[in-house]
Amino acid sequence: MDFLTLSSLDPAFNLALEEQLFLSLPLEHPGYFLLWQNGPSIIVGRHQCTAEEINADFVRRENLPVVRRITGGGAVYHDTGNLNFSFIENAHGLEKVDFRRYLEPVRESLRDVGVRAEISGRNDLEVDGRKVSGSGQRIHRGKVLHHGTLLVNVDFERLSEALNVDPEKIRSKGVASVRARVRNLSECWTPGTDMGSLKCCLLRHCADGAARLDMRDYAAAQALAESKYRQWSWNYGASPAFTEEKRRRFPWGSVNLRLGVRNGHIADCRIYGDFFANAEIGELENMFAGLRYDSESLAKALEDVPLEMYFSGCDPEETRCFFVE
């Protein structure tokens, strides 16, 4: 892979440039490995209801940018104590999310600075049971985007204030608080290590040589940042009025189903959560529109739907039961 180190701290531009490189990657290209940082900001997952994930008072008081990314997973707080990484490459036939392929070289990089991290859960790296990295992934039109963040020297007090963390998620990890579950790499790496040496280790394990950013991609990313990543419609979006809601946490992620029911039929549907998907969740939401709101109609509509494409790692029958019951 070719590497690029981004100098911008603007989350809207950085995410726009990442998407531009992802969508425009030529078939013959070896791929990109990106290292980048954001200024203080909140980055929410593709399928999340933003208003429920953030502490709105804190966001207003601190004037924090809130930006939605194009991968699933949960909301994260960023500042310059985070180091973000992205792998962008052609999928070469890969059709399902595969976190280990990309987390392995990151884990090996951390060992070079004295951190013995292990891959845990769906998409995390942990040290002694505490999270030091989370990541997200998307496969689209024969290309893979895998990106994640490394907690290097993050201000956990601000992180705790910025996010409304689902208490079920904390309880499922068997810990009392956000702070008890996360750890900075600076607490456990070899003395004398700094952000620069960590970057060097990552580049050694994850990339082959330097790339030059094409100015056409730069200009396209600037335009995309303005038209998408700085827009309320993308970052927040309007949630429909709803009359029915149910949620459940599965081993592969949480799902929150909201249905607007009018005269016994489903008028609108939204599906939120920190899950990952290999297909557009909007396709599944549209399948509910117009259905009679009863178990029989829902079961029939979902009978042949490949739910594992919409919820990576799920048990299709268990997931189908959630929607139907």
Coordinates of C-alpha atoms in Angstrom, one line a residue:
M1 CA 0.0 0.0 0.0
D2 CA 1.0 3.6 -0.5
F3 CA 0.8 5.9 2.6
L4 CA -0.5 9.4 3.1
T5 CA -0.1 11.4 6.3
L6 CA -2.8 14.1 6.4
S7 CA -1.9 17.5 7.9
S8 CA -5.5 18.7 8.3
L9 CA -7.2 18.5 11.8
D10 CA -10.6 19.3 10.2
P11 CA -12.9 16.2 10.7
A12 CA -15.2 17.2 7.8
F13 CA -12.4 17.5 5.3
N14 CA -10.6 14.4 6.6
L15 CA -13.6 12.2 6.3
A16 CA -14.4 13.7 2.9
L17 CA -10.9 13.0 1.6
E18 CA -11.1 9.5 2.9
E19 CA -14.3 8.9 1.1
Q20 CA -13.0 10.5 -2.1
L21 CA -10.0 8.2 -2.1
F22 CA -12.2 5.2 -1.3
L23 CA -14.7 5.9 -4.1
S24 CA -12.2 6.8 -6.7
L25 CA -9.6 4.1 -6.1
P26 CA -8.6 2.6 -9.5
L27 CA -8.9 -1.2 -9.9
E28 CA -5.1 -1.6 -10.4
H29 CA -4.1 0.6 -7.4
P30 CA -2.3 -1.1 -4.5
G31 CA -4.4 0.9 -2.0
Y32 CA -3.8 3.6 0.5
F33 CA -2.8 3.6 4.2
L34 CA -3.7 6.9 5.8
L35 CA -2.6 8.4 9.1
W36 CA -4.6 11.4 10.3
Q37 CA -5.8 13.3 13.4
N38 CA -8.9 15.4 14.1
G39 CA -9.2 18.4 16.4
P40 CA -11.8 18.0 19.2
S41 CA -14.9 16.6 17.6
I42 CA -17.5 13.8 17.8
I43 CA -17.7 11.2 15.0
V44 CA -20.9 9.2 14.9
G45 CA -21.5 5.9 13.2
R46 CA -23.4 5.6 9.9
H47 CA -26.5 4.1 11.4
Q48 CA -26.8 6.1 14.6
C49 CA -29.3 8.6 15.8
T50 CA -26.9 11.5 16.4
A51 CA -29.1 13.4 18.9
E52 CA -29.2 10.4 21.2
E53 CA -25.4 9.7 21.1
I54 CA -24.1 13.2 22.0
N55 CA -24.3 15.5 25.0
A56 CA -25.9 18.4 23.2
D57 CA -25.2 20.9 26.0
F58 CA -21.5 20.0 26.0
V59 CA -21.4 20.2 22.2
R60 CA -22.9 23.6 22.2
R61 CA -20.7 24.9 25.1
E62 CA -17.5 23.6 23.5
N63 CA -18.5 24.3 19.9
L64 CA -17.6 20.7 19.0
P65 CA -18.1 19.6 15.4
V66 CA -20.3 16.6 15.1
V67 CA -19.7 14.6 11.9
R68 CA -21.1 11.3 10.6
R69 CA -18.8 8.8 9.0
I70 CA -19.8 6.2 6.3
T71 CA -19.0 3.1 8.4
G72 CA -21.1 1.6 11.1
G73 CA -20.2 1.2 14.8
G74 CA -20.5 3.6 17.7
A75 CA -19.9 7.3 18.3
V76 CA -16.3 8.3 19.3
Y77 CA -14.7 11.4 20.7
H78 CA -11.6 12.7 18.8
D79 CA -8.9 15.1 19.8
T80 CA -5.2 15.3 18.9
G81 CA -4.6 12.6 21.5
N82 CA -6.1 10.2 19.0
L83 CA -4.2 8.8 16.0
N84 CA -6.5 7.7 13.2
F85 CA -5.7 5.2 10.5
S86 CA -7.4 4.1 7.3
F87 CA -6.8 1.2 5.0
I88 CA -8.4 1.7 1.5
E89 CA -8.0 -1.1 -1.1
N90 CA -9.7 -3.2 -3.7
A91 CA -11.7 -6.0 -2.1
H92 CA -10.4 -8.7 -4.5
G93 CA -13.6 -10.8 -4.0
L94 CA -14.0 -10.1 -0.3
E95 CA -17.7 -9.8 0.5
K96 CA -17.9 -9.8 4.3
V97 CA -16.4 -7.6 6.9
D98 CA -13.0 -8.9 8.1
F99 CA -11.6 -6.8 10.9
R100 CA -8.7 -9.1 11.7
R101 CA -7.0 -8.6 8.3
Y102 CA -6.4 -5.0 9.1
L103 CA -6.1 -5.1 12.9
E104 CA -3.2 -7.7 12.8
P105 CA -0.6 -5.3 11.3
V106 CA -1.8 -2.5 13.7
R107 CA -1.3 -4.9 16.6
E108 CA 2.2 -5.8 15.4
S109 CA 3.0 -2.1 15.2
L110 CA 2.0 -1.6 18.8
R111 CA 4.2 -4.5 19.8
D112 CA 7.2 -2.5 18.4
V113 CA 6.5 0.2 21.0
G114 CA 6.1 -2.3 23.8
V115 CA 2.3 -2.6 23.8
R116 CA 0.9 -6.1 23.8
A117 CA -2.6 -5.6 22.5
E118 CA -5.1 -8.3 21.6
I119 CA -8.0 -8.3 19.1
S120 CA -11.2 -8.4 21.1
G121 CA -14.9 -8.5 20.3
R122 CA -16.0 -7.3 16.9
N123 CA -13.5 -4.6 16.2
D124 CA -11.4 -3.6 19.2
L125 CA -7.8 -3.8 20.3
E126 CA -7.4 -4.2 24.1
V127 CA -4.6 -4.2 26.6
D128 CA -5.3 -6.1 29.8
G129 CA -9.0 -6.0 29.0
R130 CA -9.2 -2.2 28.4
K131 CA -9.8 -0.8 24.9
V132 CA -7.0 1.1 23.2
S133 CA -8.5 1.1 19.7
G134 CA -11.8 0.7 17.9
S135 CA -12.5 0.5 14.2
G136 CA -15.1 0.4 11.5
Q137 CA -15.3 -1.1 8.0
R138 CA -17.3 -0.9 4.8
I139 CA -17.3 -2.9 1.6
H140 CA -18.8 -1.0 -1.4
R141 CA -18.6 -1.7 -5.1
G142 CA -15.6 -4.0 -4.8
K143 CA -13.6 -1.8 -2.5
V144 CA -12.8 -1.9 1.3
L145 CA -12.5 0.9 3.7
H146 CA -11.3 0.0 7.2
H147 CA -10.5 2.8 9.6
G148 CA -9.9 3.1 13.3
T149 CA -8.6 5.2 16.1
L150 CA -5.8 4.7 18.5
L151 CA -6.2 6.2 22.0
V152 CA -2.7 7.7 22.5
N153 CA -3.2 10.5 25.0
V154 CA -7.0 11.3 24.9
D155 CA -8.7 13.5 27.5
F156 CA -11.1 10.9 28.9
E157 CA -12.9 13.5 31.1
R158 CA -13.9 15.3 27.9
L159 CA -14.7 12.0 26.2
S160 CA -17.1 11.1 29.0
E161 CA -18.8 14.4 28.9
A162 CA -19.1 14.5 25.1
L163 CA -20.9 11.2 24.6
N164 CA -24.1 9.6 25.9
V165 CA -22.9 6.1 26.2
D166 CA -25.5 3.3 26.2
P167 CA -25.5 1.8 29.7
E168 CA -26.3 -1.6 28.3
K169 CA -23.0 -1.4 26.3
I170 CA -21.1 -0.7 29.5
R171 CA -22.8 -3.4 31.5
S172 CA -22.2 -6.0 28.7
K173 CA -18.5 -5.3 29.2
G174 CA -18.7 -5.9 33.0
V175 CA -17.3 -2.5 33.9
A176 CA -18.6 0.5 35.8
S177 CA -17.8 3.4 33.5
V178 CA -16.4 4.5 30.2
R179 CA -13.1 5.5 31.9
A180 CA -12.7 2.0 33.4
R181 CA -13.0 0.4 30.0
V182 CA -10.5 2.5 28.0
R183 CA -6.8 3.1 28.2
N184 CA -4.3 5.4 26.6
L185 CA -1.3 3.9 24.8
S186 CA 0.9 6.4 26.5
E187 CA 0.1 4.6 29.8
C188 CA 1.7 1.4 28.7
W189 CA 4.1 1.9 25.8
T190 CA 7.9 1.8 26.1
P191 CA 9.3 4.9 27.9
G192 CA 10.5 7.5 25.4
T193 CA 7.9 6.5 22.8
D194 CA 6.0 9.4 21.3
M195 CA 3.4 10.0 18.5
G196 CA 6.1 10.2 15.9
S197 CA 7.7 6.9 16.7
L198 CA 4.3 5.2 16.8
K199 CA 3.6 6.6 13.3
C200 CA 6.9 5.2 12.0
C201 CA 6.0 1.7 13.4
L202 CA 2.6 1.8 11.7
L203 CA 4.0 2.9 8.4
R204 CA 6.6 0.1 8.6
H205 CA 4.0 -2.6 9.1
C206 CA 1.1 -1.2 7.1
A207 CA 2.5 0.5 4.0
D208 CA 5.2 0.1 1.4
G209 CA 5.9 3.6 0.2
A210 CA 4.8 7.2 0.1
A211 CA 2.1 8.5 -2.2
R212 CA 1.4 12.0 -3.4
L213 CA -2.1 13.4 -3.1
D214 CA -3.6 14.2 -6.5
M215 CA -4.9 17.8 -6.4
R216 CA -8.0 16.6 -8.2
D217 CA -8.8 14.4 -5.2
Y218 CA -8.0 17.3 -2.8
A219 CA -10.4 19.6 -4.7
A220 CA -13.1 16.9 -4.8
A221 CA -12.7 16.3 -1.1
Q222 CA -13.1 20.0 -0.4
A223 CA -16.3 20.0 -2.4
L224 CA -17.6 16.9 -0.7
A225 CA -16.8 18.3 2.8
E226 CA -19.0 21.3 1.9
S227 CA -21.9 19.4 0.3
K228 CA -22.0 16.5 2.7
Y229 CA -19.8 16.5 5.8
R230 CA -20.7 20.0 7.0
Q231 CA -24.4 19.6 6.4
W232 CA -26.9 19.1 9.2
S233 CA -28.9 16.8 6.9
W234 CA -26.0 14.3 6.9
N235 CA -24.6 14.7 10.4
Y236 CA -28.0 14.8 12.2
G237 CA -30.8 14.2 9.8
A238 CA -34.5 14.3 10.7
S239 CA -35.8 11.4 12.7
P240 CA -39.4 10.4 11.8
A241 CA -42.2 10.6 14.3
F242 CA -42.8 7.1 15.6
T243 CA -45.4 5.2 17.6
E244 CA -43.5 2.0 18.2
E245 CA -39.9 1.4 19.3
K246 CA -37.9 -1.6 20.4
R247 CA -34.2 -2.2 20.9
R248 CA -31.9 -5.0 21.7
R249 CA -28.2 -5.5 22.2
F250 CA -26.8 -8.5 20.3
P251 CA -23.2 -9.9 20.4
W252 CA -22.6 -8.2 17.1
G253 CA -24.1 -4.8 18.0
S254 CA -27.2 -2.9 19.1
V255 CA -30.4 -2.4 17.0
N256 CA -33.1 0.2 17.7
L257 CA -36.2 -0.2 15.5
R258 CA -38.6 2.7 15.2
L259 CA -41.8 2.5 13.3
G260 CA -44.4 5.1 12.5
V261 CA -47.7 3.3 12.4
R262 CA -50.8 4.9 10.8
N263 CA -54.2 3.1 10.6
G264 CA -52.6 -0.2 11.3
H265 CA -49.9 0.1 8.6
I266 CA -46.3 1.1 8.8
A267 CA -45.9 4.5 7.3
D268 CA -42.2 5.0 8.1
C269 CA -39.3 3.0 9.5
R270 CA -35.8 3.9 10.8
I271 CA -33.2 1.4 12.1
Y272 CA -30.5 2.8 14.3
G273 CA -27.6 1.1 16.1
D274 CA -23.8 0.5 16.2
F275 CA -23.9 -2.5 13.9
F276 CA -21.9 -2.9 10.7
A277 CA -23.6 -3.7 7.4
N278 CA -22.6 -4.9 3.9
A279 CA -25.7 -3.5 2.3
E280 CA -27.5 -0.2 2.6
I281 CA -29.8 -0.2 5.7
G282 CA -32.2 2.1 3.8
E283 CA -33.1 -0.9 1.6
L284 CA -34.3 -2.8 4.6
E285 CA -36.2 0.2 6.0
N286 CA -38.0 0.6 2.7
M287 CA -39.2 -3.0 2.9
F288 CA -41.3 -2.1 6.0
A289 CA -43.2 0.8 4.3
G290 CA -46.8 0.0 3.7
L291 CA -46.9 -3.3 5.5
R292 CA -49.7 -4.1 7.9
Y293 CA -48.3 -3.9 11.4
D294 CA -48.7 -7.5 12.6
S295 CA -46.3 -10.4 13.1
E296 CA -47.6 -12.4 10.1
S297 CA -47.0 -9.6 7.6
L298 CA -43.6 -8.8 9.0
A299 CA -42.6 -12.5 9.0
K300 CA -43.7 -12.9 5.4
A301 CA -41.9 -9.7 4.2
L302 CA -38.6 -10.8 5.9
E303 CA -38.9 -14.5 4.9
D304 CA -36.2 -14.4 2.2
V305 CA -34.3 -11.3 3.2
P306 CA -30.6 -12.0 3.8
L307 CA -30.4 -10.2 7.2
E308 CA -26.7 -11.1 7.6
M309 CA -26.0 -8.6 4.8
Y310 CA -27.6 -5.8 6.8
F311 CA -26.2 -6.8 10.2
S312 CA -22.8 -8.3 9.9
G313 CA -22.1 -11.3 12.1
C314 CA -25.8 -11.8 13.0
D315 CA -27.7 -15.0 13.5
P316 CA -30.4 -14.5 10.8
E317 CA -33.2 -16.3 12.6
E318 CA -32.6 -14.6 15.9
T319 CA -32.5 -11.3 14.2
R320 CA -35.7 -12.1 12.2
C321 CA -37.4 -12.9 15.4
F322 CA -36.5 -9.5 16.9
F323 CA -38.2 -7.7 14.0
V324 CA -41.3 -10.0 14.0
E325 CA -42.1 -10.5 17.6

